[in-house]
mmCIF file of C-alpha atoms in Angstrom:
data_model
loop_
_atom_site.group_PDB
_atom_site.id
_atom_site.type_symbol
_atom_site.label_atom_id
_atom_site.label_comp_id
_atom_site.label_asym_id
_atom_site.label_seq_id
_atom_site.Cartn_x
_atom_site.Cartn_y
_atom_site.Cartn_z
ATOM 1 C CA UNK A 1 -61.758 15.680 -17.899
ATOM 2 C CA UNK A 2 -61.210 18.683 -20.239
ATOM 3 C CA UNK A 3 -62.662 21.838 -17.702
ATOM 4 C CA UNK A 4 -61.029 23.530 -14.639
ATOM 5 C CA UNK A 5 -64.113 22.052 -12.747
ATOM 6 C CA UNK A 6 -63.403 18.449 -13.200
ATOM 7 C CA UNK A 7 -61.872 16.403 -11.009
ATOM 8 C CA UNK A 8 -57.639 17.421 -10.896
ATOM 9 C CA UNK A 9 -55.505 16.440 -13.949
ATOM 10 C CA UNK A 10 -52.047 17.369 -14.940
ATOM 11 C CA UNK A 11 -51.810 18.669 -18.283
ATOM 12 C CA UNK A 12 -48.676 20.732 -19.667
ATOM 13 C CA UNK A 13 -47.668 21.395 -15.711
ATOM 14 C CA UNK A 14 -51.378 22.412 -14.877
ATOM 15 C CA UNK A 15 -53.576 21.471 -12.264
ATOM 16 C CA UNK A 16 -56.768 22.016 -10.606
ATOM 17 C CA UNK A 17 -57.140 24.587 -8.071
ATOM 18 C CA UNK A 18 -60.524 25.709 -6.208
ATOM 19 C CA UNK A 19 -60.340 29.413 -6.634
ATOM 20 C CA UNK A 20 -64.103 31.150 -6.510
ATOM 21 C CA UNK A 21 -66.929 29.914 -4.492
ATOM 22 C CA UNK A 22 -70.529 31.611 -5.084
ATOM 23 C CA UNK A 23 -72.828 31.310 -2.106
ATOM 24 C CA UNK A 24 -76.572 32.056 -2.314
ATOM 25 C CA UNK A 25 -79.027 33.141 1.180
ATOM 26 C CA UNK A 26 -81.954 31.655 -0.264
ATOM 27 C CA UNK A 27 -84.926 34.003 -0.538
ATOM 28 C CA UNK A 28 -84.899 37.789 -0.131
ATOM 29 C CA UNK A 29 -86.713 40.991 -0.341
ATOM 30 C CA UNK A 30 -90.532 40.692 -0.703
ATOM 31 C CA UNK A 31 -89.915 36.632 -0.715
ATOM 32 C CA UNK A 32 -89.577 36.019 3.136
ATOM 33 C CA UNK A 33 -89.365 31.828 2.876
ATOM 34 C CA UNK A 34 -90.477 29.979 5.194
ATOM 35 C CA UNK A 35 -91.076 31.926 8.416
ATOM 36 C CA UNK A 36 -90.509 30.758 12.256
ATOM 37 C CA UNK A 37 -92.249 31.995 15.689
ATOM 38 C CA UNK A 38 -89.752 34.440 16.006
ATOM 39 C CA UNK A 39 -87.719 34.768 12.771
ATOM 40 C CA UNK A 40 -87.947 34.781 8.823
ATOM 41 C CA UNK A 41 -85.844 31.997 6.669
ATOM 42 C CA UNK A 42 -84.245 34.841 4.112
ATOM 43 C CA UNK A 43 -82.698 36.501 7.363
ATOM 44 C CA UNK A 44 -81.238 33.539 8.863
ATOM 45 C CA UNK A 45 -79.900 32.401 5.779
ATOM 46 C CA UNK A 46 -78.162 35.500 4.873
ATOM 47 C CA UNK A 47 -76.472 35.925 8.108
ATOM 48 C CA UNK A 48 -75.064 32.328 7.733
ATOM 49 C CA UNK A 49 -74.024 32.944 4.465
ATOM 50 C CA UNK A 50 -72.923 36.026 5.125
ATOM 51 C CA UNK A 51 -70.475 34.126 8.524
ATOM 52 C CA UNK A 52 -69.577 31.222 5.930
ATOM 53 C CA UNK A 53 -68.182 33.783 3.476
ATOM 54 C CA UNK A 54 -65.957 35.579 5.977
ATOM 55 C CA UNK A 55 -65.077 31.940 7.184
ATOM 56 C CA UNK A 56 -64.072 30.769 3.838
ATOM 57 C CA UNK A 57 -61.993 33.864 2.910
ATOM 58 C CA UNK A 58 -59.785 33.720 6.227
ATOM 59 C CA UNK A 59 -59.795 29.748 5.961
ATOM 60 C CA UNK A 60 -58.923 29.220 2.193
ATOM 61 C CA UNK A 61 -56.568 31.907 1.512
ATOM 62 C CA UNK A 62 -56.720 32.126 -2.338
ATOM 63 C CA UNK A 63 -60.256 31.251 -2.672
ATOM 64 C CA UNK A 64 -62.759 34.274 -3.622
ATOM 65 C CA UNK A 65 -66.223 34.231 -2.144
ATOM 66 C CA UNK A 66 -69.200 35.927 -4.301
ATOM 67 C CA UNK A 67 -72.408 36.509 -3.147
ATOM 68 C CA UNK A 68 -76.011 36.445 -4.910
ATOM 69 C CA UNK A 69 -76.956 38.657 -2.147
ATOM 70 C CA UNK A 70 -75.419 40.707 0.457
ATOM 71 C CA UNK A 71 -78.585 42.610 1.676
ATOM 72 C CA UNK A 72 -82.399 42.145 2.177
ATOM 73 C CA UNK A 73 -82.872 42.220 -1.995
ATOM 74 C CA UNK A 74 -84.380 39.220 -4.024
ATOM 75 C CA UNK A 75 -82.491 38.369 -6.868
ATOM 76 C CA UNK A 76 -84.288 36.399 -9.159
ATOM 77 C CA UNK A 77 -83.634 32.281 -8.782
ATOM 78 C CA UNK A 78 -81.671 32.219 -12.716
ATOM 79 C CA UNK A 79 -79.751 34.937 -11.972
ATOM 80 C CA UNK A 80 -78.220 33.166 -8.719
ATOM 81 C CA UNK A 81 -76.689 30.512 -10.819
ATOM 82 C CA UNK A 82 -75.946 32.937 -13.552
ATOM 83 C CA UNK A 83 -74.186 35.172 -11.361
ATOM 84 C CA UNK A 84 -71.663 31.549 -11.053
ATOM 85 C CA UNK A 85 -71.478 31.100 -14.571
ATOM 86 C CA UNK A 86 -70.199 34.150 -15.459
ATOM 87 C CA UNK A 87 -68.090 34.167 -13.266
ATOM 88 C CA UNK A 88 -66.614 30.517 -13.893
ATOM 89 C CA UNK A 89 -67.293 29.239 -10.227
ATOM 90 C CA UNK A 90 -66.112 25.892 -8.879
ATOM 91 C CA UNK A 91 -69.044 25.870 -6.593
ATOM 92 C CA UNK A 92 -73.039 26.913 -6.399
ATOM 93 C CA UNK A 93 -74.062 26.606 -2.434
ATOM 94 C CA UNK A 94 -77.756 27.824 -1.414
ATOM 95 C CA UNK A 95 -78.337 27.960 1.809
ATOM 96 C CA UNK A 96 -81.722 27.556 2.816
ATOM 97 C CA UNK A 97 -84.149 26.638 6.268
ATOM 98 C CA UNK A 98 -86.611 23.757 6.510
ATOM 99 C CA UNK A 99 -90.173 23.598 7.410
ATOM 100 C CA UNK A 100 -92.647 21.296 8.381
ATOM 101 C CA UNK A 101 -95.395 22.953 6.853
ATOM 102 C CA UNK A 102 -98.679 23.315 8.084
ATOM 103 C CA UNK A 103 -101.718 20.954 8.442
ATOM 104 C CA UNK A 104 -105.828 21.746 8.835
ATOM 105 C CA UNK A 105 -107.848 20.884 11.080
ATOM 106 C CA UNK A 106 -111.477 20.961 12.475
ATOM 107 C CA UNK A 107 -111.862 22.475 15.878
ATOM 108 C CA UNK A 108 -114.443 24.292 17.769
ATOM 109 C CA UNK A 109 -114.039 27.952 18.329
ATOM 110 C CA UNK A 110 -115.267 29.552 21.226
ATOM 111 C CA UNK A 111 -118.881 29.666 20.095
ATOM 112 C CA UNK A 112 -119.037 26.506 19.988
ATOM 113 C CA UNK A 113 -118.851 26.169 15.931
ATOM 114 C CA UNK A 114 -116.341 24.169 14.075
ATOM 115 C CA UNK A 115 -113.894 26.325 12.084
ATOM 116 C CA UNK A 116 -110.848 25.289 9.649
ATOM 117 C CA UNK A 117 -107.798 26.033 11.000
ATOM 118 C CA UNK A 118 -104.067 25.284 10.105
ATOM 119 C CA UNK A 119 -101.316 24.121 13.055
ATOM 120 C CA UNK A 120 -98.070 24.375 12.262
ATOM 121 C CA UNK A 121 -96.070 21.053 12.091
ATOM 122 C CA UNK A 122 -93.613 21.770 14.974
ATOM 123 C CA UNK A 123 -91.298 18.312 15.393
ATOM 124 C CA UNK A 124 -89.777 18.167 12.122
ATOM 125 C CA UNK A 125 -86.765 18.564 12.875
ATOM 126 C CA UNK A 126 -82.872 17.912 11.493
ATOM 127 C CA UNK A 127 -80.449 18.800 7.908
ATOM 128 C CA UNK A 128 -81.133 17.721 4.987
ATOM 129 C CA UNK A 129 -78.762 18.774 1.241
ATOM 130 C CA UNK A 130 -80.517 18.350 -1.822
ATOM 131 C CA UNK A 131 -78.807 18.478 -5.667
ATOM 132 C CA UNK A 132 -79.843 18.526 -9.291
ATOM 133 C CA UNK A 133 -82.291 15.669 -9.741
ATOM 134 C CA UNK A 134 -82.168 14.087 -13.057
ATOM 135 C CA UNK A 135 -85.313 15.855 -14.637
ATOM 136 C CA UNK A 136 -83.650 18.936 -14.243
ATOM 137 C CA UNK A 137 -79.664 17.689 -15.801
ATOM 138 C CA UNK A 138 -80.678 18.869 -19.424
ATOM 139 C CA UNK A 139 -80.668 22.168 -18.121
ATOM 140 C CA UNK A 140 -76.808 22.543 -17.460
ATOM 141 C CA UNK A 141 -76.340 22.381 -21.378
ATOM 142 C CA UNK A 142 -76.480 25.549 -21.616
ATOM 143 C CA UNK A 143 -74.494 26.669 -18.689
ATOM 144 C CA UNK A 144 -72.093 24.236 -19.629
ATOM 145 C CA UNK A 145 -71.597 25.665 -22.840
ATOM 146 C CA UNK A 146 -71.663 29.057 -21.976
ATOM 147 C CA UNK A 147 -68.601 28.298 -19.446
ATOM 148 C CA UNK A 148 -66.803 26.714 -22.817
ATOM 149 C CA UNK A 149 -65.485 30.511 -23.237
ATOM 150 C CA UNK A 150 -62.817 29.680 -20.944
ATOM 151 C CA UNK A 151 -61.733 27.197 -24.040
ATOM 152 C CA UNK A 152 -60.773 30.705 -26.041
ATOM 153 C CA UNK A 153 -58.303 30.760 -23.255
ATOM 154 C CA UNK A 154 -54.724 31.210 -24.286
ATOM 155 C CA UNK A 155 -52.863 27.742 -24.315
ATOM 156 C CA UNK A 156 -56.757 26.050 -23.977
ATOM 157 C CA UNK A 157 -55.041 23.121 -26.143
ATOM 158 C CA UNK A 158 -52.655 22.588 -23.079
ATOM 159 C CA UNK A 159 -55.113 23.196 -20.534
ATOM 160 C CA UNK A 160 -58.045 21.228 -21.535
ATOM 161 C CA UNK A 161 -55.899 18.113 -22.803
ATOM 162 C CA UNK A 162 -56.080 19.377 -26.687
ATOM 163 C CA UNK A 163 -60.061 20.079 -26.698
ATOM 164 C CA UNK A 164 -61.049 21.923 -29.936
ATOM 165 C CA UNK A 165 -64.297 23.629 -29.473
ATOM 166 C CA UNK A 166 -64.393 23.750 -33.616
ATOM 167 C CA UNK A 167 -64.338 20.121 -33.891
ATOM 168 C CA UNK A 168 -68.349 18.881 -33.076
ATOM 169 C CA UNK A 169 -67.395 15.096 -32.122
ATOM 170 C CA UNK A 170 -65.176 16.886 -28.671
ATOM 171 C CA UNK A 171 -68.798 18.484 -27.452
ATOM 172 C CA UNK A 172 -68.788 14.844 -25.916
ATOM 173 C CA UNK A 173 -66.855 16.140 -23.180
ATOM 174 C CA UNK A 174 -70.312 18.571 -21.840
ATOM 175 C CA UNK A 175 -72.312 15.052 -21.563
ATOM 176 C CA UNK A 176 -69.016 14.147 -19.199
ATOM 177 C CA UNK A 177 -68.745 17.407 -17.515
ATOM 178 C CA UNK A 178 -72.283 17.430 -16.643
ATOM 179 C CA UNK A 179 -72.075 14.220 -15.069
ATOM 180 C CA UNK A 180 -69.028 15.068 -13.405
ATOM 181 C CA UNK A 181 -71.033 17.651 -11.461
ATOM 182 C CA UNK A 182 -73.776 15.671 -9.911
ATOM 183 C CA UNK A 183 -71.093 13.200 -8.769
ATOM 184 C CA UNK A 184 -69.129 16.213 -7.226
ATOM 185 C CA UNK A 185 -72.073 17.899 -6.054
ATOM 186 C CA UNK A 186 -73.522 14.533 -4.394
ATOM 187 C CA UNK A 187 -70.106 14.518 -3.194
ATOM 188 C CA UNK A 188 -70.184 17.800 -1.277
ATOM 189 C CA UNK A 189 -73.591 17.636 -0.085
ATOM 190 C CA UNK A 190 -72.631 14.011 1.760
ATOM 191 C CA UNK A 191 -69.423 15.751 3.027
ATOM 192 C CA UNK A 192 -72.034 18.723 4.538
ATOM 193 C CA UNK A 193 -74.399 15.717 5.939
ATOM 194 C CA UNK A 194 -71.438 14.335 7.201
ATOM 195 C CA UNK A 195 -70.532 17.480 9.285
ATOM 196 C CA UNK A 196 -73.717 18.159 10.552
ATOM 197 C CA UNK A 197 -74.114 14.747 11.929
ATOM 198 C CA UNK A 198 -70.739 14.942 13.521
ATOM 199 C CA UNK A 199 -72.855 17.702 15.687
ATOM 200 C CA UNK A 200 -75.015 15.536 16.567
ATOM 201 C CA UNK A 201 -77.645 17.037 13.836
ATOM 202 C CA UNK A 202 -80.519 14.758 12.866
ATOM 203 C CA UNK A 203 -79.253 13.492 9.332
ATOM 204 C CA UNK A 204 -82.328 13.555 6.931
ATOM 205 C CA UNK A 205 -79.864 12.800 3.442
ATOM 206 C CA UNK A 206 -79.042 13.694 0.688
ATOM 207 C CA UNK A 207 -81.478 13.922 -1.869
ATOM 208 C CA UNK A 208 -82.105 14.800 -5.902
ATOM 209 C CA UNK A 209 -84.282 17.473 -7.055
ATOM 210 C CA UNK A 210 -85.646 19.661 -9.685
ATOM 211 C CA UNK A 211 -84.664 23.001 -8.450
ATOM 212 C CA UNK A 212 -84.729 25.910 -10.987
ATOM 213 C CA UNK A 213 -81.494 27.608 -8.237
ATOM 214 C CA UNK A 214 -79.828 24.928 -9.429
ATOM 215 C CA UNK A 215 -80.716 23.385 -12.492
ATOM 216 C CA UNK A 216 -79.100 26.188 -14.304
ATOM 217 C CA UNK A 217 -75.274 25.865 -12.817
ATOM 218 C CA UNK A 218 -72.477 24.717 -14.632
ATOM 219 C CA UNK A 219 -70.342 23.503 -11.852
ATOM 220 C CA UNK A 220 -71.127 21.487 -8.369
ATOM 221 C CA UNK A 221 -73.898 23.157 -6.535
ATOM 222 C CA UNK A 222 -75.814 22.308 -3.376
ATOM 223 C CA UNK A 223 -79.402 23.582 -1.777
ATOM 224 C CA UNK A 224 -78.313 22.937 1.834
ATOM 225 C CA UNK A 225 -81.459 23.226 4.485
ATOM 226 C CA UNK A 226 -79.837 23.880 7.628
ATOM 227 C CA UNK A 227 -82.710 23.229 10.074
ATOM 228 C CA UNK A 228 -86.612 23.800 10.557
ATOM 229 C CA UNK A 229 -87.868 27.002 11.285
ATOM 230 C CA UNK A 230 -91.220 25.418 12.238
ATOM 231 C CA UNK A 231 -89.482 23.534 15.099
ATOM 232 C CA UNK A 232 -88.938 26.301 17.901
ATOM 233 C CA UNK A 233 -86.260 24.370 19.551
ATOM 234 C CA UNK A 234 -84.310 24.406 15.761
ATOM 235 C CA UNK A 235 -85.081 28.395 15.184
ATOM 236 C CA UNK A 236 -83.504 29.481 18.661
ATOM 237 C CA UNK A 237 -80.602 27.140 17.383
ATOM 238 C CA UNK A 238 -80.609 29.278 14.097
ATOM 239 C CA UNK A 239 -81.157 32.232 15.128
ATOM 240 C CA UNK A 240 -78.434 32.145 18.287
ATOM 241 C CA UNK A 241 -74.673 33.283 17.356
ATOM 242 C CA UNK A 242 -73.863 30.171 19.015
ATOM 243 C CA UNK A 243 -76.001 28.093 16.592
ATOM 244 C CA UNK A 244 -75.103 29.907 13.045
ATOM 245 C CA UNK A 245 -71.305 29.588 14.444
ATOM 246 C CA UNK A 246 -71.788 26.021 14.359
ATOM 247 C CA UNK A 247 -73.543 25.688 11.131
ATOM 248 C CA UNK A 248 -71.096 27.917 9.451
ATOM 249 C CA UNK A 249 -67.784 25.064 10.335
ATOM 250 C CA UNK A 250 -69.976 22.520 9.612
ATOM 251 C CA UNK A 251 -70.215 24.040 6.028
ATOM 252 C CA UNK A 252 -66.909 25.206 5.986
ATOM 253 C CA UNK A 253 -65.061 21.750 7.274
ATOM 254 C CA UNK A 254 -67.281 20.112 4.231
ATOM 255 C CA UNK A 255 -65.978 22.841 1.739
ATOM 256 C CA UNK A 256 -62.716 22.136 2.795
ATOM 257 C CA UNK A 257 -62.747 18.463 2.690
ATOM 258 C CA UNK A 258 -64.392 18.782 -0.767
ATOM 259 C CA UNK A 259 -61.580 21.157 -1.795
ATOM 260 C CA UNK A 260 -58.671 18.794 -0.761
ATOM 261 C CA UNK A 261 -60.569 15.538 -2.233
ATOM 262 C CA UNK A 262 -60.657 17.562 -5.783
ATOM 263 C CA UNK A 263 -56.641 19.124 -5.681
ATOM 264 C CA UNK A 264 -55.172 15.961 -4.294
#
């Protein structure tokens, strides 16, 4: 495959190597997500991304880690993945928390009347890592295109396995390279399943769907929910050092695996 974020190929002594990763805390600012008992999604997710990044760095020497956010500020959900375009990442991971939303129901109040109200669905419970669904693939083309700059590259004939951007019959290579990146990204989200399992994690899948965060990326990317903040026993979890410590080498064992299966 003619891009650096295909799977490896050797081509004029070249080869694949993972060098930037771009991770996302979902949420931010005036957008709080889903909110716990005791705690707020955006926070927990930007602590853990925060941990991950600091993980990957001392982990994957060579590998730069670039954030959408670093504080309590809401960038808006295309500029995430356009913050990995430009800068020609390998990877897009959101990380996210779950919840089991909220149901009504008629009760009496303490007059005696019946009122509305809503209870929180408390025992959902577990990981789940979601990719681009198919009614959202058109929207790479763009990306994809836009990340054809790095064909102006010097020696892009060697690099790309003699790709000529002027020649209209080789743009059947973005139809490839967009394919390529919900098999990687499916990939890397069952590698992340995988690891949270292995922690004894209730495994809810992997699953496809239209997510503007995502739709927009021109590389693998993953939405990874890493637990329900409705369930109180799952926000202590998330919320203790203990907890984001785990969910961080979770992440970071899947990143890892995923980098080795890619620069074999």
């Amino acid at each position: 495959m003619p891009s650096r974020h295909s799977e490896p190929i050797s081509s004029g002594g070249m080869e694949y190597k993972m060098k930037t990763i771009v991770l996302d805390a979902g949420h931010g600012g005036h957008d709080p997500g889903a909110v716990g008992r005791k705690s707020k999604e955006k926070d927990i997710a930007l602590q853990v991304v925060l941990k991950l990044g600091k993980r990957i760095e001392e982990g994957l020497p060579g590998v730069k880690v670039i954030y959408t956010r670093t504080t309590d500020v809401y960038p808006k959900l295309y500029e995430r993945p356009a913050l990995a375009n430009k800068h020609k990442a390998d990877l897009f991971i959101s990380v996210h928390c779950n919840s089991g939303g909220a149901t009504t129901r008629r009760v009496k109040n303490s007059k005696g009347r019946y009122v509305t109200t809503s209870v929180l669905n408390t025992s959902a419970k577990g990981t789940e890592t979601l990719v681009c669904g198919f009614n959202r693939m058109d929207q790479q083309d763009v990306a994809i295109r836009e990340n054809a700059s790095i064909l102006s590259e010097e020696n892009y004939q060697d690099n790309y396995n003699g790709f000529d951007p002027n020649d209209p019959s080789s743009y059947i290579v973005f139809k490839l390279m967009k394919r390529q990146f919900r098999d990687q990204s499916i990939k890397l989200a069952t590698y992340m399943q995988n690891e949270f399992s292995s922690s004894s994690r209730t495994n809810r899948g992997v699953k496809e769907q239209g997510l503007a965060v995502l739709a927009t990326a021109g590389m693998p990317a993953v939405l990874t929910e890493i637990g329900f903040i409705s369930n109180p026993s799952e926000e202590e979890f998330m919320m203790s050092s203990a907890g984001q410590q785990e969910i961080v080498e979770n992440l970071f064992n899947a990143i890892k695996t995923y980098k080795t299966s890619v620069e074999k």
